[in-house]
């Protein structure tokens, strides 16, 4: 639904935007994520409670892209975020939060589709032994059949 | 966990409401019984990151499992410690397992990390360590219980009470991070990265080379004036074969506890090399590569955040949202670098030394 608004899936998810990247951690699943390109702006606009048309309008003044291109990219990105349970739908009309600075500025540039990279290594690494373990080269090496650690 | 409690997992319904004050009362009852049965309470005092912590043991049985990794921080008794932690196990003290319904329902399942907070009460259970940790913020009192000390795994002996200490230091405005810390002339760096990144190896090779060392796995960051990395544990874990690379650590190898099998722990009590803290100048993110030489290059705050935050948050339950924000502030505040570890292990020491000596005090 184009008019649907969303918010961060708290308290399971924590996030922080840096210069060109947003780092997101799902504390329940152990997965963490990196949003880059236009994904940084879309992420922050979604967290402000903006709808797809509102986000497309905002991005339209910064990117050389049609409304259709932008809406399609936003919808696809939002679907990824929902599938990963990083955001949740908000019922009813919500007030739009103050404008964030985490969005593109300056003259319009070529549209860079949003990217959400998922990291699953933390779950795997939780199975690694915390022991200082080295291979023949003297650096750590993953070992099989290790006990679980915190 | 006893069979009777394990059996109860299948029968107990999952409670919808968890009353932490009731849980604390149940734990205090177990403690009271343990102290009475043990016949003595043994106290030890430690200073870590400017905080004095009093440990109160119900009898002597738990001392070897808890105190060895803290021995470097041992101090004389003081009348007003900042934090008190009560320590006991039910097996050696013949005391009751805390009668907590939710713990019996959830707490015995494998792979479970539970963490709750209600008001000033915090509680966590990690099934892989078999340790129940409780913290009363208002009372500045912690409780560290396990049913049988023989079930405490070697990695808990190497870093005992990490959850309780994480809560306490967080409450004091510090941050416990999953990272090693090393330095020279009082200037330090944090080596951040998940297990297998090479941070522990780098820290121990640095130690072997005779330079200042704070820790290889967890450290406390914060303090004023100026940001410091503080030593938390004196321990490191290795395989017997690793000692060929680290011969100066052999005198510090401990006799294994019952659960350590082929792993060897060192408890470094070397006040020349193991220092209380270092002024934190940078965060380095090691990564094992097949290059010959080590390479140090500047990287972004977000890159550091991805190395530091997930592995810290997954290991230290409770206060995760605010810890995440504190880590974000940290990586934005100080410079961050990628450290590509080459096959020449000694070259990395040269690279770090040149980097640290080039920094202002």
CSV table of C-alpha atoms in Angstrom, one decimal:
chain,number,residue,atom,x,y,z
A,1,UNK,CA,0.0,0.0,0.0
A,2,UNK,CA,1.4,3.3,-1.0
A,3,UNK,CA,0.0,5.2,1.9
A,4,UNK,CA,1.4,2.7,4.5
A,5,UNK,CA,3.8,4.1,7.0
A,6,UNK,CA,6.5,2.2,8.9
A,7,UNK,CA,8.7,2.4,11.9
A,8,UNK,CA,11.8,0.7,13.2
A,9,UNK,CA,11.1,-2.7,14.7
A,10,UNK,CA,12.2,-1.8,18.2
A,11,UNK,CA,13.5,-3.1,20.5
A,12,UNK,CA,14.7,-6.0,18.3
A,13,UNK,CA,16.5,-3.8,15.8
A,14,UNK,CA,19.1,-1.0,16.4
A,15,UNK,CA,20.6,1.2,13.7
A,16,UNK,CA,22.9,4.1,13.1
A,17,UNK,CA,23.6,6.1,10.0
A,18,UNK,CA,27.2,7.2,9.2
A,19,UNK,CA,28.3,9.3,6.2
A,20,UNK,CA,27.3,7.0,3.4
A,21,UNK,CA,26.1,3.9,5.1
A,22,UNK,CA,23.5,2.8,7.6
A,23,UNK,CA,24.4,-0.1,9.9
A,24,UNK,CA,21.5,-2.1,11.2
A,25,UNK,CA,21.6,-5.0,13.7
A,26,UNK,CA,18.7,-7.4,14.3
A,27,UNK,CA,19.4,-8.4,17.9
A,28,UNK,CA,17.0,-11.3,17.8
A,29,UNK,CA,18.2,-13.1,14.6
A,30,UNK,CA,21.9,-12.2,15.0
A,31,UNK,CA,22.0,-10.8,11.4
A,32,UNK,CA,23.3,-7.4,10.6
A,33,UNK,CA,22.9,-5.2,7.6
A,34,UNK,CA,24.5,-2.4,5.6
A,35,UNK,CA,22.3,0.0,3.6
A,36,UNK,CA,24.1,2.1,1.0
A,37,UNK,CA,23.5,4.3,-2.0
A,38,UNK,CA,20.0,5.7,-2.0
A,39,UNK,CA,19.2,3.1,0.6
A,40,UNK,CA,20.5,5.4,3.3
A,41,UNK,CA,18.0,8.2,2.4
A,42,UNK,CA,15.1,5.8,1.9
A,43,UNK,CA,15.8,4.0,5.2
A,44,UNK,CA,15.8,7.3,7.1
A,45,UNK,CA,12.7,8.6,5.4
A,46,UNK,CA,10.9,5.3,6.2
A,47,UNK,CA,11.9,5.7,9.8
A,48,UNK,CA,10.4,9.2,9.7
A,49,UNK,CA,7.1,7.6,8.8
A,50,UNK,CA,7.1,8.7,5.2
A,51,UNK,CA,5.0,6.9,2.6
A,52,UNK,CA,6.3,5.7,-0.7
A,53,UNK,CA,4.9,8.7,-2.7
A,54,UNK,CA,6.4,11.1,-0.1
A,55,UNK,CA,9.8,9.4,-0.3
A,56,UNK,CA,9.7,9.4,-4.1
A,57,UNK,CA,8.8,13.1,-4.1
A,58,UNK,CA,11.8,13.8,-1.7
A,59,UNK,CA,14.2,11.7,-3.8
A,60,UNK,CA,12.9,13.2,-7.1
A,61,UNK,CA,14.4,16.5,-6.3
A,62,UNK,CA,17.8,14.9,-5.8
A,63,UNK,CA,18.0,12.2,-8.4
A,64,UNK,CA,17.6,12.1,-12.2
A,65,UNK,CA,14.9,9.5,-12.2
A,66,UNK,CA,11.2,9.2,-13.0
A,67,UNK,CA,8.6,8.8,-10.3
A,68,UNK,CA,8.0,5.2,-11.5
A,69,UNK,CA,11.6,4.3,-11.2
A,70,UNK,CA,11.9,5.8,-7.8
A,71,UNK,CA,8.6,4.2,-6.5
A,72,UNK,CA,9.7,0.8,-7.8
A,73,UNK,CA,13.1,1.0,-6.1
A,74,UNK,CA,11.5,2.2,-2.8
A,75,UNK,CA,8.9,-0.5,-2.8
A,76,UNK,CA,11.5,-3.2,-3.5
A,77,UNK,CA,13.8,-1.9,-0.8
A,78,UNK,CA,10.9,-1.6,1.7
A,79,UNK,CA,9.9,-5.2,0.9
A,80,UNK,CA,13.4,-6.4,1.7
A,81,UNK,CA,13.3,-4.5,5.0
A,82,UNK,CA,10.0,-6.0,5.9
A,83,UNK,CA,11.1,-9.5,5.0
A,84,UNK,CA,14.1,-9.1,7.3
A,85,UNK,CA,11.8,-7.7,10.0
A,86,UNK,CA,13.8,-4.5,10.3
A,87,UNK,CA,10.7,-2.3,10.1
A,88,UNK,CA,7.1,-2.8,10.9
A,89,UNK,CA,3.9,-1.2,9.6
A,90,UNK,CA,2.3,1.5,11.6
A,91,UNK,CA,-1.5,1.6,11.9
A,92,UNK,CA,-3.3,4.8,11.0
A,93,UNK,CA,-1.9,8.2,10.1
A,94,UNK,CA,1.2,9.1,11.9
A,95,UNK,CA,2.8,12.5,12.2
A,96,UNK,CA,5.8,12.9,10.1
A,97,UNK,CA,9.0,13.3,12.2
A,98,UNK,CA,11.3,16.3,11.6
A,99,UNK,CA,13.3,16.1,8.4
A,100,UNK,CA,16.5,14.1,8.7
A,101,UNK,CA,19.8,15.3,7.3
A,102,UNK,CA,20.6,11.8,6.1
A,103,UNK,CA,19.5,12.3,2.5
A,104,UNK,CA,21.2,13.5,-0.7
A,105,UNK,CA,21.7,17.2,-1.3
A,106,UNK,CA,23.2,19.4,-4.0
A,107,UNK,CA,22.5,19.2,-7.7
A,108,UNK,CA,20.4,16.2,-9.0
A,109,UNK,CA,22.6,13.2,-9.8
A,110,UNK,CA,22.1,9.9,-11.5
A,111,UNK,CA,19.9,7.6,-9.4
A,112,UNK,CA,21.8,4.9,-7.4
A,113,UNK,CA,19.4,2.1,-6.5
A,114,UNK,CA,19.2,1.2,-2.8
A,115,UNK,CA,21.4,-1.6,-1.6
A,116,UNK,CA,20.8,-3.7,1.5
A,117,UNK,CA,23.7,-6.1,2.2
A,118,UNK,CA,23.0,-8.8,4.8
A,119,UNK,CA,25.7,-10.3,7.0
A,120,UNK,CA,25.1,-13.8,8.4
A,121,UNK,CA,28.5,-14.5,9.7
A,122,UNK,CA,27.7,-13.6,13.3
A,123,UNK,CA,25.6,-16.7,13.8
A,124,UNK,CA,28.3,-18.7,12.3
A,125,UNK,CA,30.9,-17.1,14.4
A,126,UNK,CA,29.0,-17.8,17.6
A,127,UNK,CA,29.8,-21.4,16.9
A,128,UNK,CA,33.5,-20.7,16.8
A,129,UNK,CA,35.6,-21.4,19.8
A,130,UNK,CA,36.8,-18.3,21.5
A,131,UNK,CA,40.2,-19.8,21.8
A,132,UNK,CA,43.2,-18.2,20.2
A,133,UNK,CA,43.7,-20.7,17.5
A,134,UNK,CA,46.2,-20.5,14.6
A,135,UNK,CA,46.9,-22.5,11.5
A,136,UNK,CA,50.3,-23.2,10.1
A,137,UNK,CA,50.6,-19.6,8.9
A,138,UNK,CA,50.2,-18.4,12.5
A,139,UNK,CA,46.8,-16.7,12.0
A,140,UNK,CA,43.4,-17.8,13.2
A,141,UNK,CA,41.6,-20.6,11.3
A,142,UNK,CA,38.1,-21.8,11.7
A,143,UNK,CA,37.8,-25.1,13.4
A,144,UNK,CA,35.1,-27.7,13.0
A,145,UNK,CA,32.9,-29.1,15.8
A,146,UNK,CA,33.5,-26.3,18.2
A,147,UNK,CA,31.3,-25.7,21.3
A,148,UNK,CA,29.0,-22.8,21.4
A,149,UNK,CA,30.0,-19.6,23.1
A,150,UNK,CA,28.2,-16.6,24.2
B,1,UNK,CA,21.3,-28.4,35.4
B,2,UNK,CA,19.9,-31.1,37.5
B,3,UNK,CA,17.7,-33.7,36.0
B,4,UNK,CA,14.7,-32.6,38.0
B,5,UNK,CA,14.9,-29.1,36.6
B,6,UNK,CA,15.6,-30.3,33.1
B,7,UNK,CA,12.6,-32.5,33.2
B,8,UNK,CA,10.4,-29.6,34.3
B,9,UNK,CA,11.1,-27.9,31.0
B,10,UNK,CA,8.6,-30.1,29.3
B,11,UNK,CA,6.0,-29.7,31.9
B,12,UNK,CA,6.1,-26.1,32.8
B,13,UNK,CA,3.9,-23.7,30.8
B,14,UNK,CA,5.7,-20.6,29.5
B,15,UNK,CA,4.8,-17.8,31.9
B,16,UNK,CA,3.4,-14.7,30.3
B,17,UNK,CA,4.5,-12.4,33.0
B,18,UNK,CA,7.9,-12.5,34.6
B,19,UNK,CA,8.3,-10.9,38.0
B,20,UNK,CA,11.9,-10.0,38.5
B,21,UNK,CA,11.5,-9.0,42.2
B,22,UNK,CA,10.2,-12.5,42.9
B,23,UNK,CA,13.2,-13.9,41.0
B,24,UNK,CA,15.5,-11.9,43.1
B,25,UNK,CA,13.9,-13.1,46.3
B,26,UNK,CA,14.3,-16.7,45.1
B,27,UNK,CA,18.0,-16.1,44.4
B,28,UNK,CA,18.6,-14.4,47.7
B,29,UNK,CA,17.0,-17.4,49.4
B,30,UNK,CA,19.5,-19.7,47.6
B,31,UNK,CA,22.4,-17.4,48.5
B,32,UNK,CA,21.4,-17.3,52.2
B,33,UNK,CA,21.3,-21.1,52.3
B,34,UNK,CA,24.6,-21.4,50.5
B,35,UNK,CA,26.4,-19.0,52.9
B,36,UNK,CA,25.0,-20.8,55.9
B,37,UNK,CA,26.0,-24.2,54.6
B,38,UNK,CA,29.4,-23.0,53.5
B,39,UNK,CA,30.1,-21.6,57.0
B,40,UNK,CA,32.1,-18.7,55.7
B,41,UNK,CA,32.0,-15.8,53.3
B,42,UNK,CA,35.3,-15.1,51.5
B,43,UNK,CA,35.8,-11.6,50.1
B,44,UNK,CA,38.1,-10.4,47.3
B,45,UNK,CA,38.4,-6.8,46.0
B,46,UNK,CA,39.4,-5.8,42.5
B,47,UNK,CA,39.8,-2.4,40.8
B,48,UNK,CA,38.9,-2.3,37.1
B,49,UNK,CA,38.4,0.9,35.1
B,50,UNK,CA,38.5,3.0,38.3
B,51,UNK,CA,35.7,0.9,39.9
B,52,UNK,CA,36.3,-1.2,43.0
B,53,UNK,CA,34.4,-4.5,42.9
B,54,UNK,CA,33.9,-6.7,45.9
B,55,UNK,CA,33.3,-10.4,45.3
B,56,UNK,CA,31.7,-12.3,48.1
B,57,UNK,CA,32.1,-16.1,47.8
B,58,UNK,CA,29.9,-18.6,49.7
B,59,UNK,CA,32.8,-20.9,50.6
B,60,UNK,CA,36.0,-21.4,48.7
B,61,UNK,CA,34.9,-23.7,45.9
B,62,UNK,CA,34.1,-21.0,43.3
B,63,UNK,CA,37.3,-19.0,43.8
B,64,UNK,CA,39.5,-20.8,41.2
B,65,UNK,CA,36.8,-20.5,38.5
B,66,UNK,CA,36.3,-16.8,39.1
B,67,UNK,CA,39.4,-15.1,40.5
B,68,UNK,CA,42.2,-16.2,38.2
B,69,UNK,CA,41.3,-14.0,35.3
B,70,UNK,CA,40.9,-11.0,37.7
B,71,UNK,CA,44.1,-11.6,39.7
B,72,UNK,CA,45.9,-8.6,38.0
B,73,UNK,CA,43.3,-6.3,39.4
B,74,UNK,CA,43.3,-7.5,43.0
B,75,UNK,CA,43.5,-4.8,45.6
B,76,UNK,CA,43.3,-4.5,49.3
B,77,UNK,CA,39.9,-4.4,51.0
B,78,UNK,CA,38.1,-1.1,51.0
B,79,UNK,CA,35.1,-0.1,53.1
B,80,UNK,CA,33.1,1.4,50.2
B,81,UNK,CA,33.4,-0.7,47.1
B,82,UNK,CA,31.4,0.5,44.1
B,83,UNK,CA,29.8,-2.8,43.4
B,84,UNK,CA,29.3,-6.1,45.3
B,85,UNK,CA,28.8,-9.4,43.5
B,86,UNK,CA,27.8,-12.5,45.5
B,87,UNK,CA,29.1,-15.7,44.0
B,88,UNK,CA,28.1,-19.3,44.7
B,89,UNK,CA,27.1,-22.6,43.2
B,90,UNK,CA,24.4,-24.9,44.5
B,91,UNK,CA,26.4,-28.2,44.3
B,92,UNK,CA,29.3,-27.3,46.5
B,93,UNK,CA,27.2,-25.4,49.0
B,94,UNK,CA,24.3,-27.9,49.0
B,95,UNK,CA,21.9,-24.9,48.5
B,96,UNK,CA,18.7,-24.9,46.6
B,97,UNK,CA,18.4,-24.1,42.9
B,98,UNK,CA,16.6,-20.7,42.8
B,99,UNK,CA,12.9,-21.4,42.7
B,100,UNK,CA,12.1,-19.3,39.6
B,101,UNK,CA,9.3,-20.5,37.4
B,102,UNK,CA,10.5,-18.8,34.2
B,103,UNK,CA,14.0,-20.0,34.7
B,104,UNK,CA,12.8,-23.6,34.9
B,105,UNK,CA,10.7,-23.1,31.8
B,106,UNK,CA,13.2,-21.3,29.5
B,107,UNK,CA,16.5,-21.5,31.2
B,108,UNK,CA,17.4,-25.1,30.6
B,109,UNK,CA,17.0,-25.1,26.8
B,110,UNK,CA,20.2,-25.4,24.9
B,111,UNK,CA,21.6,-22.3,23.2
B,112,UNK,CA,19.4,-19.9,25.1
B,113,UNK,CA,20.5,-16.4,26.2
B,114,UNK,CA,17.8,-14.8,28.2
B,115,UNK,CA,17.9,-11.2,29.4
B,116,UNK,CA,15.3,-9.2,31.1
B,117,UNK,CA,15.1,-5.8,32.8
B,118,UNK,CA,12.4,-4.4,35.0
B,119,UNK,CA,13.1,-1.2,36.9
B,120,UNK,CA,16.4,-1.5,38.6
B,121,UNK,CA,16.5,-5.3,38.3
B,122,UNK,CA,18.4,-7.0,35.5
B,123,UNK,CA,18.6,-10.7,34.9
B,124,UNK,CA,20.3,-12.9,32.3
B,125,UNK,CA,20.8,-16.6,31.8
B,126,UNK,CA,23.2,-18.1,29.3
B,127,UNK,CA,22.7,-21.8,28.8
B,128,UNK,CA,26.1,-22.3,27.3
B,129,UNK,CA,27.8,-21.1,30.4
B,130,UNK,CA,25.2,-22.4,32.9
B,131,UNK,CA,25.4,-19.1,34.7
B,132,UNK,CA,22.5,-17.0,36.0
B,133,UNK,CA,23.4,-13.3,36.5
B,134,UNK,CA,21.3,-10.8,38.4
B,135,UNK,CA,22.0,-7.2,39.0
B,136,UNK,CA,20.1,-4.8,41.3
B,137,UNK,CA,21.1,-1.4,40.0
B,138,UNK,CA,19.7,0.5,43.0
B,139,UNK,CA,21.5,-1.8,45.5
B,140,UNK,CA,24.7,-1.9,43.5
B,141,UNK,CA,24.7,-5.6,44.0
B,142,UNK,CA,25.1,-8.5,41.6
B,143,UNK,CA,24.5,-12.2,42.0
B,144,UNK,CA,26.4,-14.8,40.0
B,145,UNK,CA,25.1,-18.3,40.4
B,146,UNK,CA,25.5,-21.7,38.7
B,147,UNK,CA,24.1,-25.0,39.8
B,148,UNK,CA,27.5,-26.8,39.7
B,149,UNK,CA,30.8,-25.1,39.2
B,150,UNK,CA,32.1,-28.2,37.4
B,151,UNK,CA,29.8,-27.3,34.5
B,152,UNK,CA,31.3,-23.9,34.0
B,153,UNK,CA,33.1,-24.0,30.6
B,154,UNK,CA,36.6,-22.9,30.1
B,155,UNK,CA,35.7,-19.7,28.3
B,156,UNK,CA,33.6,-18.5,31.3
B,157,UNK,CA,36.6,-19.1,33.6
B,158,UNK,CA,38.7,-17.0,31.2
B,159,UNK,CA,36.2,-14.1,31.3
B,160,UNK,CA,34.0,-14.6,34.4
B,161,UNK,CA,31.0,-12.4,35.1
B,162,UNK,CA,31.2,-10.6,31.8
B,163,UNK,CA,27.5,-9.9,31.7
B,164,UNK,CA,27.4,-8.5,35.2
B,165,UNK,CA,30.4,-6.4,34.5
B,166,UNK,CA,29.0,-5.2,31.2
B,167,UNK,CA,25.8,-4.0,33.0
B,168,UNK,CA,27.8,-2.3,35.8
B,169,UNK,CA,30.2,-0.5,33.5
B,170,UNK,CA,27.3,0.5,31.2
B,171,UNK,CA,25.6,1.9,34.2
B,172,UNK,CA,28.7,3.9,35.0
B,173,UNK,CA,29.0,5.3,31.5
B,174,UNK,CA,31.7,2.9,30.3
B,175,UNK,CA,31.5,0.4,27.4
B,176,UNK,CA,32.6,-3.2,27.4
B,177,UNK,CA,33.6,-4.1,23.9
B,178,UNK,CA,34.6,-7.2,22.1
B,179,UNK,CA,38.1,-6.3,21.2
B,180,UNK,CA,41.7,-6.6,22.3
B,181,UNK,CA,43.7,-3.6,23.4
B,182,UNK,CA,47.5,-3.0,23.1
B,183,UNK,CA,49.8,-0.1,23.1
B,184,UNK,CA,53.2,1.5,23.6
B,185,UNK,CA,54.2,4.4,25.9
B,186,UNK,CA,50.6,4.6,27.2
B,187,UNK,CA,49.1,5.1,23.8
B,188,UNK,CA,46.7,2.4,22.8
B,189,UNK,CA,44.6,0.9,20.1
B,190,UNK,CA,41.6,-1.4,20.2
B,191,UNK,CA,41.7,-4.4,17.9
B,192,UNK,CA,38.1,-5.1,16.9
B,193,UNK,CA,36.7,-8.0,15.0
B,194,UNK,CA,34.7,-11.1,15.2
B,195,UNK,CA,36.3,-14.4,16.3
B,196,UNK,CA,38.9,-15.5,13.7
B,197,UNK,CA,39.7,-12.0,12.5
B,198,UNK,CA,43.2,-12.2,14.0
B,199,UNK,CA,42.7,-9.7,16.8
B,200,UNK,CA,43.7,-12.1,19.6
B,201,UNK,CA,46.7,-13.4,17.7
B,202,UNK,CA,47.8,-9.9,17.0
B,203,UNK,CA,47.4,-8.9,20.6
B,204,UNK,CA,49.4,-11.9,21.8
B,205,UNK,CA,52.1,-11.5,19.3
B,206,UNK,CA,52.4,-7.9,20.5
B,207,UNK,CA,52.6,-9.1,24.0
B,208,UNK,CA,55.2,-11.6,23.1
B,209,UNK,CA,57.2,-8.8,21.5
B,210,UNK,CA,57.4,-7.1,24.9
B,211,UNK,CA,55.0,-4.2,24.5
B,212,UNK,CA,52.1,-3.0,26.6
B,213,UNK,CA,49.0,-5.2,26.6
B,214,UNK,CA,45.5,-4.6,28.1
B,215,UNK,CA,43.6,-7.7,26.8
B,216,UNK,CA,43.0,-9.9,23.8
B,217,UNK,CA,39.2,-10.3,23.8
B,218,UNK,CA,37.2,-7.9,25.9
B,219,UNK,CA,38.1,-4.5,27.3
B,220,UNK,CA,36.4,-1.6,29.0
B,221,UNK,CA,36.4,1.7,27.1
B,222,UNK,CA,35.7,5.1,28.6
B,223,UNK,CA,36.8,7.2,31.5
B,224,UNK,CA,37.6,10.8,32.0
B,225,UNK,CA,39.5,12.9,31.2
B,226,UNK,CA,40.3,11.3,27.9
B,227,UNK,CA,39.2,8.1,26.4
B,228,UNK,CA,41.0,5.0,27.7
B,229,UNK,CA,40.9,1.2,27.1
B,230,UNK,CA,40.9,-0.5,30.4
B,231,UNK,CA,42.0,-4.1,31.2
B,232,UNK,CA,39.2,-6.4,32.2
B,233,UNK,CA,40.7,-9.9,32.2
B,234,UNK,CA,44.3,-11.1,32.3
B,235,UNK,CA,43.4,-14.3,30.4
B,236,UNK,CA,43.9,-15.7,26.9
B,237,UNK,CA,43.1,-19.1,25.5
B,238,UNK,CA,45.3,-21.1,23.3
B,239,UNK,CA,46.1,-24.6,22.0
B,240,UNK,CA,49.3,-26.2,23.1
B,241,UNK,CA,50.7,-25.8,19.6
B,242,UNK,CA,50.2,-22.0,19.7
B,243,UNK,CA,52.8,-21.7,22.5
B,244,UNK,CA,55.6,-22.3,19.9
B,245,UNK,CA,54.8,-18.8,18.7
B,246,UNK,CA,54.5,-17.3,22.2
B,247,UNK,CA,57.3,-18.9,24.3
B,248,UNK,CA,57.3,-16.1,26.8
B,249,UNK,CA,53.8,-16.9,27.8
B,250,UNK,CA,54.6,-20.5,28.9
B,251,UNK,CA,55.2,-19.5,32.5
B,252,UNK,CA,51.6,-18.2,32.7
B,253,UNK,CA,49.9,-21.3,31.4
B,254,UNK,CA,47.4,-22.6,34.0
B,255,UNK,CA,46.7,-26.1,35.0
B,256,UNK,CA,43.5,-27.0,33.2
B,257,UNK,CA,40.2,-27.1,35.0
B,258,UNK,CA,38.0,-30.1,34.4
B,259,UNK,CA,36.2,-28.7,31.4
B,260,UNK,CA,39.2,-27.3,29.5
B,261,UNK,CA,40.2,-30.5,27.7
B,262,UNK,CA,42.9,-29.7,25.1
B,263,UNK,CA,42.7,-26.0,25.5
B,264,UNK,CA,45.2,-24.1,27.6
B,265,UNK,CA,44.5,-20.9,29.4
B,266,UNK,CA,47.1,-18.3,30.4
B,267,UNK,CA,46.5,-15.9,33.2
B,268,UNK,CA,49.0,-13.2,32.6
B,269,UNK,CA,50.3,-11.7,35.8
B,270,UNK,CA,53.1,-9.6,34.4
B,271,UNK,CA,52.8,-6.0,35.5
B,272,UNK,CA,55.4,-4.8,33.1
B,273,UNK,CA,53.4,-5.9,30.0
B,274,UNK,CA,49.9,-6.1,31.3
B,275,UNK,CA,48.9,-2.5,32.0
B,276,UNK,CA,45.7,-1.2,33.7
B,277,UNK,CA,44.8,1.1,30.8
B,278,UNK,CA,46.0,2.9,27.7
B,279,UNK,CA,44.9,6.2,26.2
B,280,UNK,CA,42.7,5.1,23.3
B,281,UNK,CA,44.0,6.6,20.0
B,282,UNK,CA,42.5,4.4,17.3
B,283,UNK,CA,40.5,1.3,16.4
B,284,UNK,CA,42.1,-1.2,14.1
B,285,UNK,CA,40.2,-3.9,12.3
B,286,UNK,CA,42.4,-6.9,11.6
B,287,UNK,CA,41.8,-9.3,8.8
B,288,UNK,CA,43.8,-12.3,7.8
B,289,UNK,CA,45.1,-12.1,4.2
B,290,UNK,CA,47.6,-14.0,2.1
B,291,UNK,CA,49.8,-10.9,1.5
B,292,UNK,CA,53.3,-11.2,2.8
B,293,UNK,CA,53.4,-7.9,4.6
B,294,UNK,CA,50.8,-6.3,6.9
B,295,UNK,CA,49.0,-3.2,5.5
B,296,UNK,CA,47.3,-0.5,7.5
B,297,UNK,CA,44.8,1.7,5.7
B,298,UNK,CA,42.3,4.3,6.9
B,299,UNK,CA,38.7,3.1,6.9
B,300,UNK,CA,35.2,4.5,7.6
B,301,UNK,CA,33.4,4.7,10.9
B,302,UNK,CA,30.7,2.4,9.5
B,303,UNK,CA,33.3,-0.2,8.7
B,304,UNK,CA,34.5,-0.2,12.3
B,305,UNK,CA,30.9,-0.3,13.5
B,306,UNK,CA,30.3,-3.5,11.5
B,307,UNK,CA,33.3,-5.1,13.1
B,308,UNK,CA,32.7,-3.9,16.6
B,309,UNK,CA,29.0,-3.8,17.3
B,310,UNK,CA,27.5,-7.1,16.2
B,311,UNK,CA,30.0,-9.3,18.0
B,312,UNK,CA,29.8,-7.2,21.1
B,313,UNK,CA,26.0,-7.1,21.2
B,314,UNK,CA,25.6,-10.8,20.6
B,315,UNK,CA,27.9,-11.7,23.6
B,316,UNK,CA,26.7,-9.2,26.1
B,317,UNK,CA,22.9,-9.2,26.6
B,318,UNK,CA,21.1,-6.3,28.1
B,319,UNK,CA,21.4,-2.6,27.5
B,320,UNK,CA,22.0,-3.4,23.8
B,321,UNK,CA,20.3,-0.4,22.2
B,322,UNK,CA,22.3,2.1,24.3
B,323,UNK,CA,25.5,0.1,24.0
B,324,UNK,CA,25.0,0.2,20.2
B,325,UNK,CA,24.6,4.0,20.3
B,326,UNK,CA,27.7,4.3,22.5
B,327,UNK,CA,29.7,2.2,20.1
B,328,UNK,CA,28.5,4.4,17.2
B,329,UNK,CA,29.7,7.5,19.1
B,330,UNK,CA,33.0,5.8,19.8
B,331,UNK,CA,33.8,4.9,16.1
B,332,UNK,CA,32.8,8.4,15.0
B,333,UNK,CA,35.1,10.0,17.7
B,334,UNK,CA,38.4,8.2,16.9
B,335,UNK,CA,40.1,7.2,13.7
B,336,UNK,CA,39.6,3.7,12.4
B,337,UNK,CA,41.9,1.6,10.2
B,338,UNK,CA,41.9,-1.7,8.4
B,339,UNK,CA,44.8,-3.9,9.4
B,340,UNK,CA,45.5,-6.5,6.8
B,341,UNK,CA,47.5,-9.2,8.4
B,342,UNK,CA,50.2,-10.7,6.2
B,343,UNK,CA,51.9,-14.1,6.3
B,344,UNK,CA,54.9,-12.4,7.9
B,345,UNK,CA,53.6,-12.3,11.5
B,346,UNK,CA,56.5,-10.1,12.7
B,347,UNK,CA,55.8,-7.4,10.1
B,348,UNK,CA,52.4,-6.6,11.7
B,349,UNK,CA,54.3,-5.8,14.9
B,350,UNK,CA,56.5,-3.4,13.0
B,351,UNK,CA,53.5,-1.8,11.3
B,352,UNK,CA,51.6,-1.2,14.6
B,353,UNK,CA,54.7,0.1,16.4
B,354,UNK,CA,55.4,2.6,13.6
B,355,UNK,CA,51.7,3.7,13.7
B,356,UNK,CA,51.6,4.1,17.5
B,357,UNK,CA,54.9,5.9,17.7
B,358,UNK,CA,53.8,8.3,15.1
B,359,UNK,CA,50.8,9.4,17.2
B,360,UNK,CA,50.9,12.4,19.6
B,361,UNK,CA,50.6,11.7,23.2
